[in-house]
């Protein structure tokens, strides 16, 4: 389960659990991006803050784990490199990479997309109302074989987004019930996301 998790919220947690159910996954490993390759660092909480918030959020679920692999790796957090590491650790399991459908929509521009498809199948989590045809539009760039390795999962709880959470903090609004209590408290204690976009 890859993401910037800036911050992690209930939409991410529900997505992970829904993917675990739908695809019969033994466990879900959360991998916060260290240096997202496609993002300006402004407005981004530090990798360590995002890692710790993810730690607090997933702690109650015995099927959820957390990886520091992208936090500790120097340079951009390329998904192809991350998946290669997991695959090389154990190539006897079927690996799935879970993330947002909007992120996967850009996959053709990622670093070595062919390796991503080699090492894992993809689960594209979408908000309600996300058009299936949007992902289908990738067929021309990726071809049918790769498209068969992308699975769409609609997650109503993804009506929550990290940007919604950040906007509410900046506006002085409550984020209770959008993020786990421990994450809410961590954000308040460390005065995160209060200083503009
Ligand atoms: P993003 O572009 O910020 O997010 C796109 C959309 O997907 C947002 O609506 C986002 O919602 C949602 N989303 C992101 N992660 C999600 C998750 N785990 N579950 C459900 N929805 C999710 O995406 P990002 O978080 O920076 O990147 C997503 C993943 O793709 C990361 O693992 C990143 O490293 C990888 N990626 C790799 C490359 C590359 O290798 N070159 C390039 C781009 C992205 P929220 O804002 O609410 O999370």
Tab-separated table of C-alpha atoms and ligand atoms in Angstrom:
chain	number	residue	atom	x	y	z
A	1	UNK	CA	0.000	0.000	0.000
A	2	UNK	CA	1.880	3.017	-1.245
A	3	UNK	CA	1.096	6.626	-0.551
A	4	UNK	CA	2.437	9.916	0.632
A	5	UNK	CA	0.048	9.680	3.614
A	6	UNK	CA	0.162	13.433	4.196
A	7	UNK	CA	-1.587	12.681	6.540
A	8	UNK	CA	-2.986	9.148	6.682
A	9	UNK	CA	-6.788	9.130	7.142
A	10	UNK	CA	-9.663	6.668	7.493
A	11	UNK	CA	-10.074	6.507	3.690
A	12	UNK	CA	-6.617	4.889	3.450
A	13	UNK	CA	-7.357	2.465	6.284
A	14	UNK	CA	-10.732	1.427	4.860
A	15	UNK	CA	-9.095	0.990	1.436
A	16	UNK	CA	-6.441	-1.327	2.852
A	17	UNK	CA	-9.016	-3.429	4.685
A	18	UNK	CA	-11.338	-3.533	1.653
A	19	UNK	CA	-8.429	-4.662	-0.562
A	20	UNK	CA	-7.466	-7.299	1.981
A	21	UNK	CA	-11.021	-8.677	1.882
A	22	UNK	CA	-11.596	-8.410	-1.851
A	23	UNK	CA	-8.237	-9.893	-2.909
A	24	UNK	CA	-7.791	-12.298	0.027
A	25	UNK	CA	-4.525	-10.705	1.087
A	26	UNK	CA	-2.658	-12.125	4.095
A	27	UNK	CA	-1.350	-8.735	5.134
A	28	UNK	CA	-1.074	-5.166	3.957
A	29	UNK	CA	2.269	-3.397	4.238
A	30	UNK	CA	1.998	0.384	4.339
A	31	UNK	CA	4.910	2.104	2.581
A	32	UNK	CA	4.987	5.867	3.163
A	33	UNK	CA	6.908	7.625	0.366
A	34	UNK	CA	10.180	9.120	1.534
A	35	UNK	CA	10.723	11.586	-1.301
A	36	UNK	CA	7.666	11.438	-3.593
A	37	UNK	CA	9.132	11.620	-7.111
A	38	UNK	CA	6.323	13.743	-8.517
A	39	UNK	CA	5.757	16.285	-5.747
A	40	UNK	CA	7.140	19.555	-4.439
A	41	UNK	CA	8.204	19.142	-0.817
A	42	UNK	CA	6.323	22.315	0.216
A	43	UNK	CA	3.233	21.415	2.231
A	44	UNK	CA	4.622	17.959	2.854
A	45	UNK	CA	5.160	16.909	6.455
A	46	UNK	CA	8.559	15.316	6.984
A	47	UNK	CA	8.952	11.662	6.074
A	48	UNK	CA	9.438	10.834	9.750
A	49	UNK	CA	6.195	12.583	10.778
A	50	UNK	CA	4.264	10.786	8.011
A	51	UNK	CA	5.829	7.482	8.994
A	52	UNK	CA	4.933	7.947	12.678
A	53	UNK	CA	1.345	8.967	11.897
A	54	UNK	CA	1.027	5.846	9.746
A	55	UNK	CA	2.455	3.778	12.604
A	56	UNK	CA	-0.161	5.173	15.011
A	57	UNK	CA	-2.997	4.668	12.509
A	58	UNK	CA	-2.319	1.036	11.658
A	59	UNK	CA	-1.277	-0.173	15.123
A	60	UNK	CA	-4.674	-1.678	16.073
A	61	UNK	CA	-4.931	-3.905	12.963
A	62	UNK	CA	-3.001	-7.191	13.228
A	63	UNK	CA	-3.023	-7.586	9.437
A	64	UNK	CA	-1.363	-4.228	8.801
A	65	UNK	CA	2.409	-3.705	8.738
A	66	UNK	CA	4.646	-0.759	8.044
A	67	UNK	CA	7.798	-0.455	5.968
A	68	UNK	CA	10.573	2.138	6.224
A	69	UNK	CA	12.027	1.077	2.891
A	70	UNK	CA	11.177	4.316	1.055
A	71	UNK	CA	11.855	6.516	4.072
A	72	UNK	CA	15.405	5.208	4.358
A	73	UNK	CA	16.270	5.014	0.683
A	74	UNK	CA	18.117	8.047	-0.672
A	75	UNK	CA	16.704	9.773	-3.731
A	76	UNK	CA	13.202	9.644	-5.231
A	77	UNK	CA	10.856	6.919	-3.936
A	78	UNK	CA	10.374	5.003	-7.150
A	79	UNK	CA	7.685	2.332	-6.859
A	80	UNK	CA	9.507	0.063	-9.344
A	81	UNK	CA	12.529	-0.110	-6.995
A	82	UNK	CA	10.371	-0.727	-3.943
A	83	UNK	CA	8.462	-3.556	-5.602
A	84	UNK	CA	11.679	-5.129	-6.818
A	85	UNK	CA	12.927	-5.255	-3.224
A	86	UNK	CA	9.785	-6.974	-1.976
A	87	UNK	CA	9.739	-9.352	-4.929
A	88	UNK	CA	13.371	-10.297	-4.369
A	89	UNK	CA	12.679	-10.926	-0.682
A	90	UNK	CA	10.022	-13.459	-1.635
A	91	UNK	CA	9.097	-14.257	-5.221
A	92	UNK	CA	6.836	-17.122	-4.183
A	93	UNK	CA	3.966	-14.850	-3.129
A	94	UNK	CA	1.608	-12.835	-5.291
A	95	UNK	CA	2.337	-9.173	-4.609
A	96	UNK	CA	-0.261	-6.450	-5.121
A	97	UNK	CA	0.486	-2.729	-5.087
A	98	UNK	CA	-2.455	-0.752	-3.717
A	99	UNK	CA	-2.789	2.961	-4.262
A	100	UNK	CA	-5.159	5.656	-5.510
A	101	UNK	CA	-6.659	5.328	-9.010
A	102	UNK	CA	-5.621	8.906	-9.821
A	103	UNK	CA	-2.018	8.010	-9.051
A	104	UNK	CA	-2.185	4.842	-11.186
A	105	UNK	CA	-3.691	6.866	-14.021
A	106	UNK	CA	-0.233	8.456	-14.372
A	107	UNK	CA	1.644	5.153	-14.243
A	108	UNK	CA	2.933	5.312	-17.798
A	109	UNK	CA	5.097	8.264	-16.714
A	110	UNK	CA	6.526	6.504	-13.644
A	111	UNK	CA	10.053	5.174	-13.426
A	112	UNK	CA	10.287	1.797	-15.238
A	113	UNK	CA	6.551	1.004	-15.317
A	114	UNK	CA	7.328	-2.337	-17.004
A	115	UNK	CA	9.022	-3.482	-13.778
A	116	UNK	CA	6.013	-2.480	-11.708
A	117	UNK	CA	3.846	-4.833	-13.776
A	118	UNK	CA	6.497	-7.519	-13.625
A	119	UNK	CA	6.670	-7.598	-9.840
A	120	UNK	CA	3.055	-6.938	-8.832
A	121	UNK	CA	-0.567	-6.591	-9.795
A	122	UNK	CA	-2.101	-3.221	-9.060
A	123	UNK	CA	-5.171	-2.289	-7.063
A	124	UNK	CA	-6.483	1.146	-8.013
A	125	UNK	CA	-8.645	2.535	-5.228
A	126	UNK	CA	-11.196	5.043	-6.411
A	127	UNK	CA	-13.588	7.462	-4.831
A	128	UNK	CA	-17.336	6.973	-5.447
A	129	UNK	CA	-18.306	8.294	-8.857
A	130	UNK	CA	-14.831	7.787	-10.344
A	131	UNK	CA	-15.400	6.805	-13.937
A	132	UNK	CA	-14.245	3.308	-14.918
A	133	UNK	CA	-13.628	4.594	-18.413
A	134	UNK	CA	-10.910	6.896	-17.061
A	135	UNK	CA	-8.651	3.951	-16.243
A	136	UNK	CA	-9.690	2.150	-19.442
A	137	UNK	CA	-8.191	5.073	-21.317
A	138	UNK	CA	-4.800	3.710	-20.287
A	139	UNK	CA	-5.239	0.646	-22.498
A	140	UNK	CA	-3.714	2.387	-25.491
A	141	UNK	CA	-0.519	3.216	-23.585
A	142	UNK	CA	-0.199	0.008	-21.577
A	143	UNK	CA	-1.743	-2.719	-23.719
A	144	UNK	CA	-4.214	-5.422	-22.733
A	145	UNK	CA	-1.801	-7.672	-20.792
A	146	UNK	CA	-0.822	-4.901	-18.370
A	147	UNK	CA	-4.396	-3.635	-18.100
A	148	UNK	CA	-5.444	-7.095	-16.912
A	149	UNK	CA	-3.024	-6.587	-13.993
A	150	UNK	CA	-4.830	-3.420	-12.843
A	151	UNK	CA	-7.857	-4.015	-10.620
A	152	UNK	CA	-10.232	-1.224	-9.651
A	153	UNK	CA	-11.675	-1.052	-6.146
A	154	UNK	CA	-14.337	1.523	-5.336
A	155	UNK	CA	-14.069	2.718	-1.755
A	156	UNK	CA	-16.852	5.027	-0.519
A	157	UNK	CA	-14.696	6.128	2.450
A	158	UNK	CA	-12.258	7.698	-0.021
A	159	UNK	CA	-14.592	10.685	-0.005
A	160	UNK	CA	-12.030	11.632	2.656
A	161	UNK	CA	-8.733	12.917	1.227
A	162	UNK	CA	-5.481	14.145	2.726
A	163	UNK	CA	-6.034	17.558	1.144
A	164	UNK	CA	-9.473	17.788	2.804
A	165	UNK	CA	-7.851	17.004	6.164
A	166	UNK	CA	-5.095	19.604	5.620
A	167	UNK	CA	-7.596	22.255	4.462
A	168	UNK	CA	-9.745	21.699	7.530
A	169	UNK	CA	-6.738	22.062	9.837
A	170	UNK	CA	-5.775	25.333	8.169
A	171	UNK	CA	-9.336	26.588	8.515
A	172	UNK	CA	-9.415	25.659	12.184
A	173	UNK	CA	-12.054	22.978	11.599
A	174	UNK	CA	-12.259	19.620	13.335
A	175	UNK	CA	-10.671	16.543	11.769
A	176	UNK	CA	-12.203	14.199	14.314
A	177	UNK	CA	-13.644	11.040	12.655
A	178	UNK	CA	-11.621	11.742	9.484
A	179	UNK	CA	-8.374	10.456	11.002
A	180	UNK	CA	-7.761	8.121	13.959
A	181	UNK	CA	-7.669	9.892	17.340
A	182	UNK	CA	-3.962	9.165	17.768
A	183	UNK	CA	-3.212	10.829	14.417
A	184	UNK	CA	-5.349	13.843	15.331
A	185	UNK	CA	-3.436	14.177	18.610
A	186	UNK	CA	-0.061	13.733	16.873
A	187	UNK	CA	-0.913	16.496	14.375
A	188	UNK	CA	-1.987	18.862	17.179
A	189	UNK	CA	1.039	18.096	19.353
A	190	UNK	CA	3.478	18.671	16.487
A	191	UNK	CA	1.549	21.630	15.024
A	192	UNK	CA	1.450	20.085	11.529
A	193	UNK	CA	-0.328	21.517	8.471
A	194	UNK	CA	-1.087	24.888	10.035
A	195	UNK	CA	1.250	27.033	8.009
A	196	UNK	CA	-0.363	27.493	4.585
A	197	UNK	CA	-0.359	25.235	1.527
B	1	LIG	P1	-1.108	11.348	-5.127
B	1	LIG	O1	-0.726	11.719	-6.530
B	1	LIG	O2	-0.882	12.340	-4.045
B	1	LIG	O3	-2.576	10.843	-5.018
B	1	LIG	C1	-3.437	10.647	-6.095
B	1	LIG	C2	-4.769	10.241	-5.513
B	1	LIG	O4	-4.676	8.921	-4.959
B	1	LIG	C3	-5.215	11.145	-4.373
B	1	LIG	O5	-6.590	11.271	-4.476
B	1	LIG	C4	-4.808	10.351	-3.138
B	1	LIG	O6	-5.598	10.639	-2.017
B	1	LIG	C5	-5.041	8.931	-3.584
B	1	LIG	N1	-4.200	7.969	-2.862
B	1	LIG	C6	-2.854	8.003	-2.723
B	1	LIG	N2	-2.423	6.923	-2.039
B	1	LIG	C7	-3.536	6.213	-1.740
B	1	LIG	C8	-3.745	4.987	-1.051
B	1	LIG	N3	-2.716	4.295	-0.559
B	1	LIG	N4	-5.010	4.543	-0.912
B	1	LIG	C9	-6.034	5.240	-1.424
B	1	LIG	N5	-5.913	6.408	-2.093
B	1	LIG	C10	-4.668	6.883	-2.252
B	1	LIG	O7	-0.401	9.976	-4.765
B	1	LIG	P2	0.791	9.698	-3.836
B	1	LIG	O8	0.241	9.381	-2.499
B	1	LIG	O9	1.830	10.760	-3.921
B	1	LIG	O10	1.401	8.407	-4.555
B	1	LIG	C11	0.709	7.203	-4.537
B	1	LIG	C12	1.732	6.078	-4.695
B	1	LIG	O11	2.222	6.064	-6.034
B	1	LIG	C13	2.965	6.239	-3.793
B	1	LIG	O12	3.356	5.000	-3.332
B	1	LIG	C14	3.986	6.853	-4.734
B	1	LIG	O13	5.332	6.572	-4.352
B	1	LIG	C15	3.629	6.144	-6.030
B	1	LIG	N6	4.122	6.916	-7.169
B	1	LIG	C16	5.264	6.476	-7.766
B	1	LIG	C17	5.816	7.182	-8.845
B	1	LIG	C18	7.084	6.669	-9.485
B	1	LIG	O14	7.540	5.578	-9.144
B	1	LIG	N7	7.669	7.415	-10.389
B	1	LIG	C19	5.179	8.358	-9.293
B	1	LIG	C20	4.018	8.762	-8.646
B	1	LIG	C21	3.481	8.042	-7.579
B	1	LIG	P3	-4.915	11.171	-0.675
B	1	LIG	O15	-4.251	12.461	-1.041
B	1	LIG	O16	-6.039	11.298	0.257
B	1	LIG	O17	-3.892	10.115	-0.292
